[in-house]
Amino acid sequence: MVKTQDIDVHEAFNEKKPNKYIEKYKMFCYVFGKYIDKKPQDDVAKSLYQADMVLTSGMFISLAVVTAAFASLAVFIFSIIFFRNSSSPLVYISVLTFLTFMLTVSGFPFMLYNKISNKNMNIEHDLPFTLGYMTILASAGSSPIDVIRKVSIEDYGDISIEFGKVMYRVDVLGEDAVSAMNHLIRNTSSESLRAICIDLANSMQSGGGLRTYLEMKSNELMDMRKKMQQEFVDSLGVYGEGYLSGVVMSVVLVVLMIVVTSALGIDLGPLTAKQMFQFFVYFALPFINIVFLILLWMKYSRSTL
């Protein structure tokens, strides 16, 4: 369980100086959020902890509701101005205002989910290299807690941030290393990192086998990464061949057809050869390329490579 006060841990990792106007707006919203914090919101607090957002549950919920209320008010005013003379002004105004409120409120959980998802992808990307560094440290005789401490001060992205939380609980809050690791195990969003942390916690308790485990796990993840890279290259090659054979060849054939039919004086229907050519070049071809790019984005936007 992540308590509200645990969120203060992230202040140590927040490198950017907060904008004073944003902070004032947060404090304004927290006038309502402090009543929400009287009743623990464990699920929201855990998600905020995983996303490394320095907010309490009440502040996050109040930010969503108050921001949605302001956005709805703005849309309500503009709707009155633009639709006051329409046939059904109440319908337009009420529907637009309601949609604005719902979309704004739902945008906050989506933003939270997106931050956690991106964080997990970054961890998956950096984990093999981090394990290699940890193997070197373990080979030099470092204890598990020293390995975690050194990784936390290095630049291994979100993995360093996660291990920094462990060191915060050990060095600042005075917890023992196993308890701090168990807290990270319960609350980290990455399943891969959770599995590593479980084995690290077991190594802390047993006092041995860290080097052998890290070498084995590092080799396993490196082999898995090579396999994923090969699959990525192969699938990208398939898409490339499909583009060449499907899109490029189609372009050549259509242009050739238009030129030949125009030269032979064959009727192409309601459109002239020039109109057909312009339609294909300025509409059909860009549309096909946009669809192809969207397919590529949907396929590879979540890739860790």
Short mmCIF file of N, CA and C in Angstrom, two decimals, residues 231-246 292 296 299-300:
data_model
loop_
_atom_site.label_atom_id
_atom_site.label_comp_id
_atom_site.label_asym_id
_atom_site.label_seq_id
_atom_site.Cartn_x
_atom_site.Cartn_y
_atom_site.Cartn_z
N GLU A 231 13.71 -9.70 -34.83
CA GLU A 231 12.30 -9.71 -35.20
C GLU A 231 11.86 -8.34 -35.69
N PHE A 232 12.39 -7.29 -35.06
CA PHE A 232 12.07 -5.92 -35.47
C PHE A 232 12.55 -5.66 -36.90
N VAL A 233 13.80 -6.06 -37.18
CA VAL A 233 14.36 -5.85 -38.52
C VAL A 233 13.57 -6.66 -39.56
N ASP A 234 13.24 -7.90 -39.22
CA ASP A 234 12.50 -8.75 -40.16
C ASP A 234 11.10 -8.17 -40.46
N SER A 235 10.41 -7.75 -39.40
CA SER A 235 9.07 -7.20 -39.61
C SER A 235 9.12 -5.89 -40.37
N LEU A 236 10.15 -5.07 -40.10
CA LEU A 236 10.29 -3.82 -40.83
C LEU A 236 10.59 -4.08 -42.30
N GLY A 237 11.36 -5.15 -42.56
CA GLY A 237 11.64 -5.54 -43.94
C GLY A 237 10.37 -5.96 -44.67
N VAL A 238 9.48 -6.66 -43.96
CA VAL A 238 8.21 -7.07 -44.57
C VAL A 238 7.37 -5.84 -44.94
N TYR A 239 7.34 -4.86 -44.02
CA TYR A 239 6.59 -3.64 -44.31
C TYR A 239 7.22 -2.89 -45.49
N GLY A 240 8.56 -2.87 -45.55
CA GLY A 240 9.23 -2.20 -46.65
C GLY A 240 8.94 -2.84 -47.99
N GLU A 241 8.97 -4.18 -48.01
CA GLU A 241 8.64 -4.89 -49.25
C GLU A 241 7.18 -4.66 -49.64
N GLY A 242 6.30 -4.64 -48.64
CA GLY A 242 4.89 -4.38 -48.91
C GLY A 242 4.68 -2.99 -49.47
N TYR A 243 5.44 -2.01 -48.97
CA TYR A 243 5.32 -0.64 -49.48
C TYR A 243 5.81 -0.55 -50.92
N LEU A 244 6.95 -1.21 -51.20
CA LEU A 244 7.49 -1.16 -52.55
C LEU A 244 6.57 -1.85 -53.55
N SER A 245 6.11 -3.06 -53.17
CA SER A 245 5.29 -3.83 -54.10
C SER A 245 3.86 -3.33 -54.17
N GLY A 246 3.34 -2.79 -53.06
CA GLY A 246 1.95 -2.35 -53.02
C GLY A 246 1.76 -0.91 -53.42
N PHE A 292 -0.43 4.25 -44.39
CA PHE A 292 0.72 3.37 -44.19
C PHE A 292 1.54 3.83 -42.97
N LEU A 296 2.40 1.85 -39.42
CA LEU A 296 3.74 1.72 -38.84
C LEU A 296 3.78 2.25 -37.41
N LYS A 299 2.17 -0.12 -35.06
CA LYS A 299 2.97 -1.32 -34.89
C LYS A 299 4.17 -1.10 -34.00
N TYR A 300 4.85 0.05 -34.15
CA TYR A 300 6.16 0.23 -33.51
C TYR A 300 6.20 1.34 -32.48
#
